[in-house]
């Protein structure tokens, strides 16, 4: 593997502005490390003058490009998800190519841009080959590291994709902002001798991302606390920008577990009106979400997000790789648990992908990630000793290579089917034997090196990145993040609050400071509540009256005392109403005032207050003696 470095001219903020970028790359097959997400590389290939086949690991990525402001209406998606006859899709692709113009296309109209998922590339290649057009196309493999990360649940698709790409002479660019380490790539013959190009950007183009980390017991409990804080305060985070307070009213939870997402929705009673779930578009996920009256959502584009975004957005891994998110006020929360393979996020790959997802430059929270993690425990450390794990995978690989040799002369399609069914069931836990399809209709047994690399990588992530907080922070720093301890940040904010509280003896200003601080920083509520130097009366007013009543009282101590007495006396109010009898507002007011006077409360009654004292009372209308409709209340 030969390394090349290309310095991006400072005047190009996005590769889509660099018209001759592709001509600077080495010819043939090449690996392109964009270095940063959101640099316009995919847009470049979807808007330039080259006929392009964009091969994507995710349908969500394709969907976002179909709705893009620069690409909408100009792309063809080779979509087989509707289960229809593939010949219909091929015919539609032929019509699209005819629309693109002559020579054989591109001429006066536009260069063809065909988008296809990994599993359908063979259909596109076969059709273009039959039409003698295949040699015109550049192949762009977007987010190509998914070839490695997805192998456990669709390994046959990935190994067949690499097998086919290796045989094609077309110009092929493997793109990612977060490629795997050379040590992993060099295991695969397809990548061993490819040029590896790394883009070097002007430092001003590289944005600093702060990662606020905190331990968790589980994603369900951690997200539950965030939901509770939001429901109490109405915001996820707040900050001062140019002297003005800005609130985050949307949260994106990057949680790679549909099972946990469903638990959270049920436990905290989230509704479809306030919640969106973005996950793999599979029959299983549709069925699971349907049972809780939810469905799989789609990411709103840059023209839709202001009306379609919701407070709670849950996103699994298959949806955040390469997909553009838009929001003016969203906060990103990430959850990593190395006890489970699907939750053991790779700090070197997954975290940069997540950091690059929000494309709204005016979102003041876009360069912050709130990262919740769980370390390995001692039992797991004993089970997952790295050297023992690597030796086990090496032995499994050697056994698989031997089995492949024994299958060299086996041609019966039934044996191929049994191999594929076994790997679909066991996900390469027993061996790495797989099957690739040949152009002549035959098949060949192979050792799926992708699955081997995936096992080695998973073991190294658990053993290295999550061995300790120190190791985790080291990986974050190596990958350009600025880690900050959430608890330390809270302590710092609390110290600042206490300094202000102590230096001002005025009750009203103290009370206002306490209410505003909890409103801005809900995470400080427990620390303030437990602080012995905060007067008991302040805490009493907060818990019994709540911030809205305290504000209505102007933070004045005498008003708060009177209000608290009224609230406590209100529990003694006893008003009896006959069911289904409509009482006039005047009659209701008279009953309440009589109770206020009996209890010695210094308060003036209002008819609307009846709903506080008698459960089951609702507004109602009645006809008075003059035949006019009047407002009142009745007990159901």
PDB file of C-alpha atoms in Angstrom, residues 383-558:
ATOM      1  CA  UNK A 383     -13.042 -13.921  29.152  1.00  0.00           C
ATOM      2  CA  UNK A 384     -11.691 -11.510  26.565  1.00  0.00           C
ATOM      3  CA  UNK A 385      -7.945 -11.726  27.131  1.00  0.00           C
ATOM      4  CA  UNK A 386      -6.704 -10.160  23.910  1.00  0.00           C
ATOM      5  CA  UNK A 387      -3.890 -12.599  23.138  1.00  0.00           C
ATOM      6  CA  UNK A 388      -6.140 -15.595  23.671  1.00  0.00           C
ATOM      7  CA  UNK A 389      -8.846 -14.038  21.490  1.00  0.00           C
ATOM      8  CA  UNK A 390      -6.440 -13.255  18.641  1.00  0.00           C
ATOM      9  CA  UNK A 391      -5.032 -16.769  18.748  1.00  0.00           C
ATOM     10  CA  UNK A 392      -8.550 -18.224  18.628  1.00  0.00           C
ATOM     11  CA  UNK A 393      -9.421 -16.170  15.548  1.00  0.00           C
ATOM     12  CA  UNK A 394      -6.123 -17.077  13.854  1.00  0.00           C
ATOM     13  CA  UNK A 395      -6.836 -20.779  14.437  1.00  0.00           C
ATOM     14  CA  UNK A 396     -10.376 -20.362  13.097  1.00  0.00           C
ATOM     15  CA  UNK A 397      -8.984 -18.662  10.005  1.00  0.00           C
ATOM     16  CA  UNK A 398      -6.441 -21.446   9.417  1.00  0.00           C
ATOM     17  CA  UNK A 399      -9.179 -24.093   9.757  1.00  0.00           C
ATOM     18  CA  UNK A 400     -11.352 -22.168   7.298  1.00  0.00           C
ATOM     19  CA  UNK A 401      -8.563 -21.968   4.717  1.00  0.00           C
ATOM     20  CA  UNK A 402      -8.145 -25.744   4.992  1.00  0.00           C
ATOM     21  CA  UNK A 403     -11.895 -26.275   4.508  1.00  0.00           C
ATOM     22  CA  UNK A 404     -11.826 -24.034   1.423  1.00  0.00           C
ATOM     23  CA  UNK A 405      -9.103 -26.216  -0.090  1.00  0.00           C
ATOM     24  CA  UNK A 406     -11.240 -29.278   0.513  1.00  0.00           C
ATOM     25  CA  UNK A 407     -14.174 -27.571  -1.251  1.00  0.00           C
ATOM     26  CA  UNK A 408     -12.126 -26.618  -4.328  1.00  0.00           C
ATOM     27  CA  UNK A 409     -13.836 -29.150  -6.589  1.00  0.00           C
ATOM     28  CA  UNK A 410     -17.340 -28.923  -5.083  1.00  0.00           C
ATOM     29  CA  UNK A 411     -19.725 -27.324  -7.588  1.00  0.00           C
ATOM     30  CA  UNK A 412     -23.226 -28.358  -6.524  1.00  0.00           C
ATOM     31  CA  UNK A 413     -25.372 -25.242  -5.825  1.00  0.00           C
ATOM     32  CA  UNK A 414     -26.978 -26.976  -2.838  1.00  0.00           C
ATOM     33  CA  UNK A 415     -23.646 -26.960  -1.021  1.00  0.00           C
ATOM     34  CA  UNK A 416     -23.281 -23.236  -1.707  1.00  0.00           C
ATOM     35  CA  UNK A 417     -26.737 -22.614  -0.230  1.00  0.00           C
ATOM     36  CA  UNK A 418     -25.868 -24.593   2.907  1.00  0.00           C
ATOM     37  CA  UNK A 419     -22.718 -22.515   3.418  1.00  0.00           C
ATOM     38  CA  UNK A 420     -24.657 -19.246   3.101  1.00  0.00           C
ATOM     39  CA  UNK A 421     -27.480 -20.442   5.368  1.00  0.00           C
ATOM     40  CA  UNK A 422     -24.980 -21.537   8.018  1.00  0.00           C
ATOM     41  CA  UNK A 423     -23.223 -18.156   8.063  1.00  0.00           C
ATOM     42  CA  UNK A 424     -26.528 -16.287   8.129  1.00  0.00           C
ATOM     43  CA  UNK A 425     -27.468 -18.298  11.206  1.00  0.00           C
ATOM     44  CA  UNK A 426     -24.158 -18.387  13.075  1.00  0.00           C
ATOM     45  CA  UNK A 427     -22.638 -15.104  11.753  1.00  0.00           C
ATOM     46  CA  UNK A 428     -19.135 -16.575  11.331  1.00  0.00           C
ATOM     47  CA  UNK A 429     -18.882 -17.722  14.919  1.00  0.00           C
ATOM     48  CA  UNK A 430     -17.907 -21.267  13.809  1.00  0.00           C
ATOM     49  CA  UNK A 431     -15.710 -20.565  10.755  1.00  0.00           C
ATOM     50  CA  UNK A 432     -15.052 -18.061   7.969  1.00  0.00           C
ATOM     51  CA  UNK A 433     -16.003 -20.285   5.023  1.00  0.00           C
ATOM     52  CA  UNK A 434     -18.096 -18.371   2.490  1.00  0.00           C
ATOM     53  CA  UNK A 435     -19.109 -18.552  -1.190  1.00  0.00           C
ATOM     54  CA  UNK A 436     -18.705 -16.044  -4.014  1.00  0.00           C
ATOM     55  CA  UNK A 437     -20.608 -16.111  -7.287  1.00  0.00           C
ATOM     56  CA  UNK A 438     -18.761 -16.176 -10.595  1.00  0.00           C
ATOM     57  CA  UNK A 439     -19.923 -14.443 -13.814  1.00  0.00           C
ATOM     58  CA  UNK A 440     -20.498 -17.828 -15.520  1.00  0.00           C
ATOM     59  CA  UNK A 441     -23.040 -18.868 -12.875  1.00  0.00           C
ATOM     60  CA  UNK A 442     -20.720 -21.113 -10.860  1.00  0.00           C
ATOM     61  CA  UNK A 443     -19.547 -20.458  -7.325  1.00  0.00           C
ATOM     62  CA  UNK A 444     -16.278 -20.696  -5.432  1.00  0.00           C
ATOM     63  CA  UNK A 445     -15.650 -21.385  -1.749  1.00  0.00           C
ATOM     64  CA  UNK A 446     -13.493 -18.717  -0.067  1.00  0.00           C
ATOM     65  CA  UNK A 447     -12.252 -17.787   3.367  1.00  0.00           C
ATOM     66  CA  UNK A 448     -14.066 -14.561   4.237  1.00  0.00           C
ATOM     67  CA  UNK A 449     -11.149 -12.435   5.417  1.00  0.00           C
ATOM     68  CA  UNK A 450     -13.566  -9.588   6.127  1.00  0.00           C
ATOM     69  CA  UNK A 451     -15.180 -11.635   8.897  1.00  0.00           C
ATOM     70  CA  UNK A 452     -11.743 -12.463  10.316  1.00  0.00           C
ATOM     71  CA  UNK A 453     -10.768  -8.769  10.355  1.00  0.00           C
ATOM     72  CA  UNK A 454     -14.108  -7.915  12.015  1.00  0.00           C
ATOM     73  CA  UNK A 455     -13.409 -10.394  14.846  1.00  0.00           C
ATOM     74  CA  UNK A 456      -9.866  -9.116  15.389  1.00  0.00           C
ATOM     75  CA  UNK A 457     -11.016  -5.513  15.324  1.00  0.00           C
ATOM     76  CA  UNK A 458     -13.862  -6.145  17.815  1.00  0.00           C
ATOM     77  CA  UNK A 459     -11.442  -7.822  20.236  1.00  0.00           C
ATOM     78  CA  UNK A 460      -8.951  -4.958  19.960  1.00  0.00           C
ATOM     79  CA  UNK A 461     -11.644  -2.307  20.475  1.00  0.00           C
ATOM     80  CA  UNK A 462     -12.785  -3.955  23.710  1.00  0.00           C
ATOM     81  CA  UNK A 463      -9.281  -4.655  24.980  1.00  0.00           C
ATOM     82  CA  UNK A 464      -7.693  -1.326  24.032  1.00  0.00           C
ATOM     83  CA  UNK A 465     -10.188   1.484  23.675  1.00  0.00           C
ATOM     84  CA  UNK A 466     -12.297   0.581  26.715  1.00  0.00           C
ATOM     85  CA  UNK A 467      -9.694  -0.937  28.992  1.00  0.00           C
ATOM     86  CA  UNK A 468      -9.817   2.152  31.199  1.00  0.00           C
ATOM     87  CA  UNK A 469     -10.986   5.746  31.128  1.00  0.00           C
ATOM     88  CA  UNK A 470      -7.386   6.770  30.432  1.00  0.00           C
ATOM     89  CA  UNK A 471      -7.229   4.523  27.342  1.00  0.00           C
ATOM     90  CA  UNK A 472     -10.574   5.806  26.099  1.00  0.00           C
ATOM     91  CA  UNK A 473      -9.498   9.435  26.487  1.00  0.00           C
ATOM     92  CA  UNK A 474      -6.190   8.709  24.741  1.00  0.00           C
ATOM     93  CA  UNK A 475      -8.040   7.344  21.705  1.00  0.00           C
ATOM     94  CA  UNK A 476     -10.295  10.401  21.673  1.00  0.00           C
ATOM     95  CA  UNK A 477      -7.305  12.760  21.701  1.00  0.00           C
ATOM     96  CA  UNK A 478      -5.510  10.754  18.992  1.00  0.00           C
ATOM     97  CA  UNK A 479      -8.561  11.216  16.778  1.00  0.00           C
ATOM     98  CA  UNK A 480      -8.774  14.969  17.251  1.00  0.00           C
ATOM     99  CA  UNK A 481     -11.440  15.201  19.958  1.00  0.00           C
ATOM    100  CA  UNK A 482     -11.233  17.313  23.111  1.00  0.00           C
ATOM    101  CA  UNK A 483     -12.526  15.125  25.973  1.00  0.00           C
ATOM    102  CA  UNK A 484     -14.068  16.822  29.006  1.00  0.00           C
ATOM    103  CA  UNK A 485     -15.411  15.190  32.149  1.00  0.00           C
ATOM    104  CA  UNK A 486     -19.156  15.870  32.482  1.00  0.00           C
ATOM    105  CA  UNK A 487     -18.943  15.604  36.274  1.00  0.00           C
ATOM    106  CA  UNK A 488     -15.996  18.009  36.387  1.00  0.00           C
ATOM    107  CA  UNK A 489     -17.971  20.452  34.250  1.00  0.00           C
ATOM    108  CA  UNK A 490     -20.901  20.175  36.646  1.00  0.00           C
ATOM    109  CA  UNK A 491     -18.628  20.772  39.630  1.00  0.00           C
ATOM    110  CA  UNK A 492     -17.179  23.827  37.921  1.00  0.00           C
ATOM    111  CA  UNK A 493     -20.641  25.249  37.200  1.00  0.00           C
ATOM    112  CA  UNK A 494     -21.773  24.485  40.747  1.00  0.00           C
ATOM    113  CA  UNK A 495     -18.725  26.243  42.197  1.00  0.00           C
ATOM    114  CA  UNK A 496     -19.488  29.305  40.076  1.00  0.00           C
ATOM    115  CA  UNK A 497     -23.121  29.255  41.237  1.00  0.00           C
ATOM    116  CA  UNK A 498     -22.138  28.973  44.912  1.00  0.00           C
ATOM    117  CA  UNK A 499     -19.692  31.866  44.602  1.00  0.00           C
ATOM    118  CA  UNK A 500     -22.445  34.114  43.237  1.00  0.00           C
ATOM    119  CA  UNK A 501     -24.968  32.851  45.800  1.00  0.00           C
ATOM    120  CA  UNK A 502     -22.632  33.465  48.741  1.00  0.00           C
ATOM    121  CA  UNK A 503     -21.570  36.978  47.761  1.00  0.00           C
ATOM    122  CA  UNK A 504     -25.147  38.326  47.538  1.00  0.00           C
ATOM    123  CA  UNK A 505     -27.250  38.398  50.713  1.00  0.00           C
ATOM    124  CA  UNK A 506     -30.392  39.697  48.972  1.00  0.00           C
ATOM    125  CA  UNK A 507     -33.146  37.039  49.177  1.00  0.00           C
ATOM    126  CA  UNK A 508     -34.895  37.944  45.905  1.00  0.00           C
ATOM    127  CA  UNK A 509     -31.687  37.902  43.845  1.00  0.00           C
ATOM    128  CA  UNK A 510     -30.575  34.643  45.506  1.00  0.00           C
ATOM    129  CA  UNK A 511     -33.919  32.999  44.767  1.00  0.00           C
ATOM    130  CA  UNK A 512     -33.840  34.172  41.146  1.00  0.00           C
ATOM    131  CA  UNK A 513     -30.236  32.965  40.750  1.00  0.00           C
ATOM    132  CA  UNK A 514     -31.185  29.516  42.051  1.00  0.00           C
ATOM    133  CA  UNK A 515     -34.222  29.194  39.752  1.00  0.00           C
ATOM    134  CA  UNK A 516     -32.338  30.450  36.671  1.00  0.00           C
ATOM    135  CA  UNK A 517     -29.378  28.140  37.350  1.00  0.00           C
ATOM    136  CA  UNK A 518     -31.560  25.032  37.606  1.00  0.00           C
ATOM    137  CA  UNK A 519     -33.430  26.125  34.486  1.00  0.00           C
ATOM    138  CA  UNK A 520     -30.206  26.636  32.489  1.00  0.00           C
ATOM    139  CA  UNK A 521     -28.404  23.616  33.943  1.00  0.00           C
ATOM    140  CA  UNK A 522     -30.853  20.895  35.111  1.00  0.00           C
ATOM    141  CA  UNK A 523     -27.857  18.673  35.913  1.00  0.00           C
ATOM    142  CA  UNK A 524     -27.094  20.941  38.907  1.00  0.00           C
ATOM    143  CA  UNK A 525     -30.480  20.450  40.587  1.00  0.00           C
ATOM    144  CA  UNK A 526     -29.357  17.555  42.800  1.00  0.00           C
ATOM    145  CA  UNK A 527     -26.123  19.315  43.818  1.00  0.00           C
ATOM    146  CA  UNK A 528     -28.043  22.459  44.783  1.00  0.00           C
ATOM    147  CA  UNK A 529     -30.667  20.434  46.630  1.00  0.00           C
ATOM    148  CA  UNK A 530     -27.980  18.642  48.656  1.00  0.00           C
ATOM    149  CA  UNK A 531     -25.899  21.739  49.429  1.00  0.00           C
ATOM    150  CA  UNK A 532     -26.236  22.453  53.199  1.00  0.00           C
ATOM    151  CA  UNK A 533     -25.421  26.154  52.770  1.00  0.00           C
ATOM    152  CA  UNK A 534     -28.520  26.760  50.624  1.00  0.00           C
ATOM    153  CA  UNK A 535     -31.250  27.906  53.088  1.00  0.00           C
ATOM    154  CA  UNK A 536     -33.921  25.302  53.688  1.00  0.00           C
ATOM    155  CA  UNK A 537     -36.646  27.847  52.859  1.00  0.00           C
ATOM    156  CA  UNK A 538     -35.289  28.298  49.318  1.00  0.00           C
ATOM    157  CA  UNK A 539     -35.407  24.549  48.680  1.00  0.00           C
ATOM    158  CA  UNK A 540     -38.883  24.354  50.278  1.00  0.00           C
ATOM    159  CA  UNK A 541     -40.287  27.043  47.974  1.00  0.00           C
ATOM    160  CA  UNK A 542     -38.708  25.359  44.930  1.00  0.00           C
ATOM    161  CA  UNK A 543     -40.104  21.890  45.669  1.00  0.00           C
ATOM    162  CA  UNK A 544     -43.588  22.915  46.837  1.00  0.00           C
ATOM    163  CA  UNK A 545     -44.305  25.885  44.597  1.00  0.00           C
ATOM    164  CA  UNK A 546     -42.198  25.191  41.528  1.00  0.00           C
ATOM    165  CA  UNK A 547     -40.331  27.740  39.371  1.00  0.00           C
ATOM    166  CA  UNK A 548     -43.413  29.193  37.626  1.00  0.00           C
ATOM    167  CA  UNK A 549     -45.205  30.136  40.872  1.00  0.00           C
ATOM    168  CA  UNK A 550     -41.968  31.519  42.321  1.00  0.00           C
ATOM    169  CA  UNK A 551     -41.529  33.762  39.268  1.00  0.00           C
ATOM    170  CA  UNK A 552     -45.185  34.837  39.503  1.00  0.00           C
ATOM    171  CA  UNK A 553     -44.505  35.916  43.108  1.00  0.00           C
ATOM    172  CA  UNK A 554     -41.637  38.096  41.895  1.00  0.00           C
ATOM    173  CA  UNK A 555     -39.171  36.092  44.042  1.00  0.00           C
ATOM    174  CA  UNK A 556     -40.350  38.232  46.990  1.00  0.00           C
ATOM    175  CA  UNK A 557     -40.092  36.348  50.290  1.00  0.00           C
ATOM    176  CA  UNK A 558     -43.354  37.655  51.772  1.00  0.00           C
TER     177      UNK A 558
END
